[in-house]
Amino acid sequence: MIRNLATLSALLLFPLAAAAAPCPGNPQALGTERVLEVSAATTPRVGRKHFPATLPLGPKEIVLTFDDGPWPETTPAVLDALAKECVRASFFMLGMHAEKHPELARRILADGHTVAHHTYSHKILNRISIAAAEEEINQGFAEDDYAVYGQRRTAPATPFFRFPGFASSPALLDRLAQRGIVVFGADFWASDWDPMSPSQQFNLVMSRVEQFNRGILLFHDTKAQTAAMLPDFLRELKRRGYKIVHVVPAGARGLLR
Ligand SMILES: [Zn+2]
């Protein structure tokens, strides 16, 4: 009888354990559905806009990514919106911004997000020499990690990188793959580099979510229109049944709080 009860309670508990953790203060939160470990060994390049492969996502699963920060005028509002919904994202930071705003860079990590990399100063890397491009990439890794962890490393703590303007080259892609660094493109994006009102931004990105259904979505946490519409956007994702997947480096899942 005791064994049967134990089996029954295990069956009842399993769906709870598999669901997203509760969100303090917000029982209706969107939440983070699951954590996905990503490794260059299995997926060196992800994002169907530029590469043949993407992450293994199910229907209505979205990976949120934010480029070009940390930026004091807009990143705090983005982080507040994500925190309120217990949503975890990935921030592809610029080394020069992390260098200037290390407290904000550290908050991104402290809030449970993934600290990823986007060069030092946003140079378009396929227009400069390979040596100069590698220097720009490595300086970005070094300054991001110095701001966040207090250590400059050429092998970054999180080996995730996105090319500015998606401007990769075969030689640079090969070198990053040799170093075990995952290159993130995107499956779709918000086009938030184009000026528009927050409600126009909301409508545009929601239409793309519906069009693509799943994938890696690119925003910029440096854009006021994105920061302004993010709370409504996250609520709408919840209402329409979308789920958030948090990407982390291979082996990191067990270290998450
Ligand atoms: Zn960028």
PDB file of N, CA and C in Angstrom, residues 59-139:
ATOM      1  N   PRO A  59       7.462  22.960 -31.036  1.00  0.00           N
ATOM      2  CA  PRO A  59       6.484  23.964 -31.457  1.00  0.00           C
ATOM      3  C   PRO A  59       6.304  25.034 -30.391  1.00  0.00           C
ATOM      4  N   LYS A  60       6.231  26.268 -30.806  1.00  0.00           N
ATOM      5  CA  LYS A  60       5.972  27.421 -29.921  1.00  0.00           C
ATOM      6  C   LYS A  60       7.068  27.653 -28.886  1.00  0.00           C
ATOM      7  N   GLU A  61       8.273  27.115 -29.128  1.00  0.00           N
ATOM      8  CA  GLU A  61       9.389  27.383 -28.213  1.00  0.00           C
ATOM      9  C   GLU A  61      10.258  28.502 -28.782  1.00  0.00           C
ATOM     10  N   ILE A  62      10.504  29.503 -27.940  1.00  0.00           N
ATOM     11  CA  ILE A  62      11.240  30.704 -28.360  1.00  0.00           C
ATOM     12  C   ILE A  62      12.466  30.886 -27.469  1.00  0.00           C
ATOM     13  N   VAL A  63      13.604  31.222 -28.102  1.00  0.00           N
ATOM     14  CA  VAL A  63      14.825  31.616 -27.375  1.00  0.00           C
ATOM     15  C   VAL A  63      14.981  33.122 -27.568  1.00  0.00           C
ATOM     16  N   LEU A  64      14.955  33.873 -26.468  1.00  0.00           N
ATOM     17  CA  LEU A  64      15.072  35.333 -26.550  1.00  0.00           C
ATOM     18  C   LEU A  64      16.539  35.737 -26.476  1.00  0.00           C
ATOM     19  N   THR A  65      16.978  36.577 -27.416  1.00  0.00           N
ATOM     20  CA  THR A  65      18.358  37.075 -27.403  1.00  0.00           C
ATOM     21  C   THR A  65      18.352  38.588 -27.586  1.00  0.00           C
ATOM     22  N   PHE A  66      19.299  39.241 -26.911  1.00  0.00           N
ATOM     23  CA  PHE A  66      19.405  40.709 -26.937  1.00  0.00           C
ATOM     24  C   PHE A  66      20.847  41.095 -27.259  1.00  0.00           C
ATOM     25  N   ASP A  67      21.029  41.943 -28.257  1.00  0.00           N
ATOM     26  CA  ASP A  67      22.367  42.336 -28.711  1.00  0.00           C
ATOM     27  C   ASP A  67      22.709  43.776 -28.333  1.00  0.00           C
ATOM     28  N   ASP A  68      24.007  44.041 -28.293  1.00  0.00           N
ATOM     29  CA  ASP A  68      24.634  45.369 -28.296  1.00  0.00           C
ATOM     30  C   ASP A  68      24.745  46.051 -26.935  1.00  0.00           C
ATOM     31  N   GLY A  69      24.123  45.517 -25.887  1.00  0.00           N
ATOM     32  CA  GLY A  69      24.224  46.146 -24.574  1.00  0.00           C
ATOM     33  C   GLY A  69      25.551  45.771 -23.907  1.00  0.00           C
ATOM     34  N   PRO A  70      25.664  46.001 -22.596  1.00  0.00           N
ATOM     35  CA  PRO A  70      24.641  46.626 -21.744  1.00  0.00           C
ATOM     36  C   PRO A  70      24.612  48.146 -21.913  1.00  0.00           C
ATOM     37  N   TRP A  71      23.387  48.685 -21.888  1.00  0.00           N
ATOM     38  CA  TRP A  71      23.183  50.093 -22.182  1.00  0.00           C
ATOM     39  C   TRP A  71      22.312  50.705 -21.079  1.00  0.00           C
ATOM     40  N   PRO A  72      22.842  51.697 -20.327  1.00  0.00           N
ATOM     41  CA  PRO A  72      22.140  52.131 -19.110  1.00  0.00           C
ATOM     42  C   PRO A  72      20.757  52.735 -19.345  1.00  0.00           C
ATOM     43  N   GLU A  73      20.511  53.282 -20.518  1.00  0.00           N
ATOM     44  CA  GLU A  73      19.200  53.909 -20.748  1.00  0.00           C
ATOM     45  C   GLU A  73      18.080  52.903 -20.993  1.00  0.00           C
ATOM     46  N   THR A  74      18.426  51.695 -21.393  1.00  0.00           N
ATOM     47  CA  THR A  74      17.381  50.751 -21.807  1.00  0.00           C
ATOM     48  C   THR A  74      17.512  49.351 -21.198  1.00  0.00           C
ATOM     49  N   THR A  75      18.737  48.886 -20.980  1.00  0.00           N
ATOM     50  CA  THR A  75      18.908  47.514 -20.476  1.00  0.00           C
ATOM     51  C   THR A  75      18.217  47.285 -19.125  1.00  0.00           C
ATOM     52  N   PRO A  76      18.252  48.250 -18.164  1.00  0.00           N
ATOM     53  CA  PRO A  76      17.558  47.983 -16.893  1.00  0.00           C
ATOM     54  C   PRO A  76      16.066  47.699 -17.078  1.00  0.00           C
ATOM     55  N   ALA A  77      15.402  48.404 -17.982  1.00  0.00           N
ATOM     56  CA  ALA A  77      13.967  48.157 -18.210  1.00  0.00           C
ATOM     57  C   ALA A  77      13.753  46.781 -18.835  1.00  0.00           C
ATOM     58  N   VAL A  78      14.640  46.387 -19.724  1.00  0.00           N
ATOM     59  CA  VAL A  78      14.561  45.042 -20.311  1.00  0.00           C
ATOM     60  C   VAL A  78      14.716  43.988 -19.211  1.00  0.00           C
ATOM     61  N   LEU A  79      15.700  44.182 -18.341  1.00  0.00           N
ATOM     62  CA  LEU A  79      15.927  43.215 -17.254  1.00  0.00           C
ATOM     63  C   LEU A  79      14.741  43.187 -16.292  1.00  0.00           C
ATOM     64  N   ASP A  80      14.160  44.354 -16.002  1.00  0.00           N
ATOM     65  CA  ASP A  80      12.981  44.392 -15.115  1.00  0.00           C
ATOM     66  C   ASP A  80      11.821  43.598 -15.719  1.00  0.00           C
ATOM     67  N   ALA A  81      11.587  43.786 -17.017  1.00  0.00           N
ATOM     68  CA  ALA A  81      10.475  43.089 -17.681  1.00  0.00           C
ATOM     69  C   ALA A  81      10.696  41.577 -17.656  1.00  0.00           C
ATOM     70  N   LEU A  82      11.924  41.142 -17.917  1.00  0.00           N
ATOM     71  CA  LEU A  82      12.226  39.703 -17.896  1.00  0.00           C
ATOM     72  C   LEU A  82      12.081  39.153 -16.479  1.00  0.00           C
ATOM     73  N   ALA A  83      12.560  39.921 -15.471  1.00  0.00           N
ATOM     74  CA  ALA A  83      12.490  39.450 -14.074  1.00  0.00           C
ATOM     75  C   ALA A  83      11.044  39.293 -13.631  1.00  0.00           C
ATOM     76  N   LYS A  84      10.197  40.245 -14.016  1.00  0.00           N
ATOM     77  CA  LYS A  84       8.799  40.194 -13.585  1.00  0.00           C
ATOM     78  C   LYS A  84       8.118  38.919 -14.086  1.00  0.00           C
ATOM     79  N   GLU A  85       8.529  38.450 -15.267  1.00  0.00           N
ATOM     80  CA  GLU A  85       7.927  37.254 -15.862  1.00  0.00           C
ATOM     81  C   GLU A  85       8.759  35.996 -15.622  1.00  0.00           C
ATOM     82  N   CYS A  86       9.850  36.130 -14.834  1.00  0.00           N
ATOM     83  CA  CYS A  86      10.752  34.980 -14.593  1.00  0.00           C
ATOM     84  C   CYS A  86      11.216  34.338 -15.899  1.00  0.00           C
ATOM     85  N   VAL A  87      11.560  35.183 -16.845  1.00  0.00           N
ATOM     86  CA  VAL A  87      12.028  34.730 -18.150  1.00  0.00           C
ATOM     87  C   VAL A  87      13.546  34.920 -18.220  1.00  0.00           C
ATOM     88  N   ARG A  88      14.241  33.894 -18.706  1.00  0.00           N
ATOM     89  CA  ARG A  88      15.693  33.996 -18.869  1.00  0.00           C
ATOM     90  C   ARG A  88      16.057  34.072 -20.353  1.00  0.00           C
ATOM     91  N   ALA A  89      17.000  34.979 -20.629  1.00  0.00           N
ATOM     92  CA  ALA A  89      17.373  35.274 -22.018  1.00  0.00           C
ATOM     93  C   ALA A  89      18.892  35.204 -22.152  1.00  0.00           C
ATOM     94  N   SER A  90      19.373  35.520 -23.355  1.00  0.00           N
ATOM     95  CA  SER A  90      20.816  35.593 -23.595  1.00  0.00           C
ATOM     96  C   SER A  90      21.152  36.987 -24.102  1.00  0.00           C
ATOM     97  N   PHE A  91      22.218  37.565 -23.546  1.00  0.00           N
ATOM     98  CA  PHE A  91      22.650  38.923 -23.899  1.00  0.00           C
ATOM     99  C   PHE A  91      24.001  38.839 -24.597  1.00  0.00           C
ATOM    100  N   PHE A  92      24.020  39.212 -25.867  1.00  0.00           N
ATOM    101  CA  PHE A  92      25.255  39.238 -26.650  1.00  0.00           C
ATOM    102  C   PHE A  92      25.839  40.638 -26.512  1.00  0.00           C
ATOM    103  N   MET A  93      26.777  40.773 -25.568  1.00  0.00           N
ATOM    104  CA  MET A  93      27.247  42.100 -25.165  1.00  0.00           C
ATOM    105  C   MET A  93      28.422  42.568 -26.021  1.00  0.00           C
ATOM    106  N   LEU A  94      28.547  43.879 -26.093  1.00  0.00           N
ATOM    107  CA  LEU A  94      29.738  44.498 -26.687  1.00  0.00           C
ATOM    108  C   LEU A  94      30.746  44.750 -25.567  1.00  0.00           C
ATOM    109  N   GLY A  95      32.000  44.389 -25.814  1.00  0.00           N
ATOM    110  CA  GLY A  95      33.025  44.594 -24.789  1.00  0.00           C
ATOM    111  C   GLY A  95      33.141  46.044 -24.359  1.00  0.00           C
ATOM    112  N   MET A  96      33.006  46.969 -25.315  1.00  0.00           N
ATOM    113  CA  MET A  96      33.184  48.384 -24.940  1.00  0.00           C
ATOM    114  C   MET A  96      32.034  48.866 -24.052  1.00  0.00           C
ATOM    115  N   HIS A  97      30.862  48.281 -24.183  1.00  0.00           N
ATOM    116  CA  HIS A  97      29.753  48.667 -23.307  1.00  0.00           C
ATOM    117  C   HIS A  97      29.874  47.989 -21.941  1.00  0.00           C
ATOM    118  N   ALA A  98      30.307  46.739 -21.923  1.00  0.00           N
ATOM    119  CA  ALA A  98      30.531  46.048 -20.644  1.00  0.00           C
ATOM    120  C   ALA A  98      31.622  46.764 -19.839  1.00  0.00           C
ATOM    121  N   GLU A  99      32.642  47.246 -20.550  1.00  0.00           N
ATOM    122  CA  GLU A  99      33.761  47.955 -19.913  1.00  0.00           C
ATOM    123  C   GLU A  99      33.264  49.235 -19.230  1.00  0.00           C
ATOM    124  N   LYS A 100      32.342  49.934 -19.892  1.00  0.00           N
ATOM    125  CA  LYS A 100      31.826  51.197 -19.345  1.00  0.00           C
ATOM    126  C   LYS A 100      30.759  50.977 -18.281  1.00  0.00           C
ATOM    127  N   HIS A 101      30.048  49.873 -18.343  1.00  0.00           N
ATOM    128  CA  HIS A 101      28.906  49.649 -17.437  1.00  0.00           C
ATOM    129  C   HIS A 101      28.983  48.266 -16.789  1.00  0.00           C
ATOM    130  N   PRO A 102      30.067  48.030 -16.029  1.00  0.00           N
ATOM    131  CA  PRO A 102      30.262  46.679 -15.478  1.00  0.00           C
ATOM    132  C   PRO A 102      29.173  46.263 -14.490  1.00  0.00           C
ATOM    133  N   GLU A 103      28.573  47.235 -13.765  1.00  0.00           N
ATOM    134  CA  GLU A 103      27.514  46.849 -12.798  1.00  0.00           C
ATOM    135  C   GLU A 103      26.335  46.252 -13.549  1.00  0.00           C
ATOM    136  N   LEU A 104      26.031  46.855 -14.699  1.00  0.00           N
ATOM    137  CA  LEU A 104      24.909  46.366 -15.497  1.00  0.00           C
ATOM    138  C   LEU A 104      25.234  44.993 -16.109  1.00  0.00           C
ATOM    139  N   ALA A 105      26.475  44.842 -16.541  1.00  0.00           N
ATOM    140  CA  ALA A 105      26.901  43.537 -17.077  1.00  0.00           C
ATOM    141  C   ALA A 105      26.778  42.469 -15.994  1.00  0.00           C
ATOM    142  N   ARG A 106      27.160  42.824 -14.755  1.00  0.00           N
ATOM    143  CA  ARG A 106      27.066  41.846 -13.659  1.00  0.00           C
ATOM    144  C   ARG A 106      25.610  41.571 -13.291  1.00  0.00           C
ATOM    145  N   ARG A 107      24.752  42.586 -13.414  1.00  0.00           N
ATOM    146  CA  ARG A 107      23.332  42.340 -13.124  1.00  0.00           C
ATOM    147  C   ARG A 107      22.743  41.328 -14.104  1.00  0.00           C
ATOM    148  N   ILE A 108      23.163  41.390 -15.366  1.00  0.00           N
ATOM    149  CA  ILE A 108      22.656  40.433 -16.368  1.00  0.00           C
ATOM    150  C   ILE A 108      22.934  39.008 -15.897  1.00  0.00           C
ATOM    151  N   LEU A 109      24.155  38.763 -15.422  1.00  0.00           N
ATOM    152  CA  LEU A 109      24.494  37.430 -14.912  1.00  0.00           C
ATOM    153  C   LEU A 109      23.726  37.142 -13.619  1.00  0.00           C
ATOM    154  N   ALA A 110      23.685  38.128 -12.704  1.00  0.00           N
ATOM    155  CA  ALA A 110      23.033  37.906 -11.404  1.00  0.00           C
ATOM    156  C   ALA A 110      21.548  37.608 -11.574  1.00  0.00           C
ATOM    157  N   ASP A 111      20.937  38.169 -12.606  1.00  0.00           N
ATOM    158  CA  ASP A 111      19.517  37.904 -12.868  1.00  0.00           C
ATOM    159  C   ASP A 111      19.288  36.531 -13.504  1.00  0.00           C
ATOM    160  N   GLY A 112      20.356  35.800 -13.763  1.00  0.00           N
ATOM    161  CA  GLY A 112      20.226  34.431 -14.255  1.00  0.00           C
ATOM    162  C   GLY A 112      20.288  34.288 -15.763  1.00  0.00           C
ATOM    163  N   HIS A 113      20.634  35.371 -16.458  1.00  0.00           N
ATOM    164  CA  HIS A 113      20.704  35.298 -17.922  1.00  0.00           C
ATOM    165  C   HIS A 113      22.065  34.771 -18.377  1.00  0.00           C
ATOM    166  N   THR A 114      22.129  34.441 -19.655  1.00  0.00           N
ATOM    167  CA  THR A 114      23.381  33.981 -20.252  1.00  0.00           C
ATOM    168  C   THR A 114      24.144  35.180 -20.804  1.00  0.00           C
ATOM    169  N   VAL A 115      25.409  35.299 -20.391  1.00  0.00           N
ATOM    170  CA  VAL A 115      26.290  36.366 -20.885  1.00  0.00           C
ATOM    171  C   VAL A 115      27.014  35.841 -22.122  1.00  0.00           C
ATOM    172  N   ALA A 116      26.630  36.340 -23.278  1.00  0.00           N
ATOM    173  CA  ALA A 116      27.241  35.926 -24.538  1.00  0.00           C
ATOM    174  C   ALA A 116      27.935  37.137 -25.174  1.00  0.00           C
ATOM    175  N   HIS A 117      28.546  36.945 -26.340  1.00  0.00           N
ATOM    176  CA  HIS A 117      29.520  37.925 -26.831  1.00  0.00           C
ATOM    177  C   HIS A 117      29.235  38.358 -28.275  1.00  0.00           C
ATOM    178  N   HIS A 118      29.626  39.620 -28.562  1.00  0.00           N
ATOM    179  CA  HIS A 118      29.238  40.241 -29.838  1.00  0.00           C
ATOM    180  C   HIS A 118      30.342  41.190 -30.326  1.00  0.00           C
ATOM    181  N   THR A 119      31.592  40.871 -30.050  1.00  0.00           N
ATOM    182  CA  THR A 119      32.817  41.665 -30.332  1.00  0.00           C
ATOM    183  C   THR A 119      33.019  42.806 -29.334  1.00  0.00           C
ATOM    184  N   TYR A 120      34.146  43.509 -29.488  1.00  0.00           N
ATOM    185  CA  TYR A 120      34.433  44.642 -28.611  1.00  0.00           C
ATOM    186  C   TYR A 120      33.664  45.888 -29.032  1.00  0.00           C
ATOM    187  N   SER A 121      33.733  46.229 -30.335  1.00  0.00           N
ATOM    188  CA  SER A 121      33.180  47.532 -30.745  1.00  0.00           C
ATOM    189  C   SER A 121      32.294  47.452 -31.988  1.00  0.00           C
ATOM    190  N   HIS A 122      31.737  46.272 -32.243  1.00  0.00           N
ATOM    191  CA  HIS A 122      30.765  46.099 -33.324  1.00  0.00           C
ATOM    192  C   HIS A 122      31.357  46.333 -34.709  1.00  0.00           C
ATOM    193  N   LYS A 123      32.616  45.973 -34.892  1.00  0.00           N
ATOM    194  CA  LYS A 123      33.195  46.053 -36.241  1.00  0.00           C
ATOM    195  C   LYS A 123      32.556  44.985 -37.129  1.00  0.00           C
ATOM    196  N   ILE A 124      32.426  45.337 -38.412  1.00  0.00           N
ATOM    197  CA  ILE A 124      31.907  44.366 -39.387  1.00  0.00           C
ATOM    198  C   ILE A 124      33.092  43.500 -39.825  1.00  0.00           C
ATOM    199  N   LEU A 125      33.111  42.264 -39.365  1.00  0.00           N
ATOM    200  CA  LEU A 125      34.347  41.479 -39.355  1.00  0.00           C
ATOM    201  C   LEU A 125      34.743  40.929 -40.719  1.00  0.00           C
ATOM    202  N   ASN A 126      33.811  40.840 -41.661  1.00  0.00           N
ATOM    203  CA  ASN A 126      34.223  40.315 -42.971  1.00  0.00           C
ATOM    204  C   ASN A 126      34.774  41.414 -43.883  1.00  0.00           C
ATOM    205  N   ARG A 127      34.913  42.620 -43.333  1.00  0.00           N
ATOM    206  CA  ARG A 127      35.523  43.718 -44.107  1.00  0.00           C
ATOM    207  C   ARG A 127      36.925  44.052 -43.621  1.00  0.00           C
ATOM    208  N   ILE A 128      37.423  43.335 -42.604  1.00  0.00           N
ATOM    209  CA  ILE A 128      38.769  43.600 -42.091  1.00  0.00           C
ATOM    210  C   ILE A 128      39.577  42.306 -42.150  1.00  0.00           C
ATOM    211  N   SER A 129      40.882  42.403 -41.897  1.00  0.00           N
ATOM    212  CA  SER A 129      41.726  41.206 -42.001  1.00  0.00           C
ATOM    213  C   SER A 129      41.309  40.179 -40.944  1.00  0.00           C
ATOM    214  N   ILE A 130      41.664  38.925 -41.187  1.00  0.00           N
ATOM    215  CA  ILE A 130      41.327  37.881 -40.216  1.00  0.00           C
ATOM    216  C   ILE A 130      41.983  38.168 -38.879  1.00  0.00           C
ATOM    217  N   ALA A 131      43.228  38.634 -38.915  1.00  0.00           N
ATOM    218  CA  ALA A 131      43.931  38.930 -37.654  1.00  0.00           C
ATOM    219  C   ALA A 131      43.217  40.039 -36.889  1.00  0.00           C
ATOM    220  N   ALA A 132      42.802  41.097 -37.607  1.00  0.00           N
ATOM    221  CA  ALA A 132      42.099  42.207 -36.943  1.00  0.00           C
ATOM    222  C   ALA A 132      40.735  41.742 -36.425  1.00  0.00           C
ATOM    223  N   ALA A 133      40.086  40.874 -37.191  1.00  0.00           N
ATOM    224  CA  ALA A 133      38.782  40.369 -36.761  1.00  0.00           C
ATOM    225  C   ALA A 133      38.926  39.524 -35.501  1.00  0.00           C
ATOM    226  N   GLU A 134      39.943  38.673 -35.469  1.00  0.00           N
ATOM    227  CA  GLU A 134      40.143  37.840 -34.278  1.00  0.00           C
ATOM    228  C   GLU A 134      40.483  38.691 -33.058  1.00  0.00           C
ATOM    229  N   GLU A 135      41.247  39.753 -33.276  1.00  0.00           N
ATOM    230  CA  GLU A 135      41.576  40.660 -32.172  1.00  0.00           C
ATOM    231  C   GLU A 135      40.299  41.311 -31.619  1.00  0.00           C
ATOM    232  N   GLU A 136      39.431  41.734 -32.523  1.00  0.00           N
ATOM    233  CA  GLU A 136      38.151  42.354 -32.119  1.00  0.00           C
ATOM    234  C   GLU A 136      37.266  41.355 -31.361  1.00  0.00           C
ATOM    235  N   ILE A 137      37.233  40.117 -31.825  1.00  0.00           N
ATOM    236  CA  ILE A 137      36.459  39.072 -31.132  1.00  0.00           C
ATOM    237  C   ILE A 137      37.043  38.819 -29.741  1.00  0.00           C
ATOM    238  N   ASN A 138      38.386  38.648 -29.690  1.00  0.00           N
ATOM    239  CA  ASN A 138      39.031  38.302 -28.414  1.00  0.00           C
ATOM    240  C   ASN A 138      38.952  39.437 -27.405  1.00  0.00           C
ATOM    241  N   GLN A 139      39.045  40.680 -27.896  1.00  0.00           N
ATOM    242  CA  GLN A 139      38.921  41.822 -26.977  1.00  0.00           C
ATOM    243  C   GLN A 139      37.512  41.880 -26.398  1.00  0.00           C
TER     244      GLN A 139
END
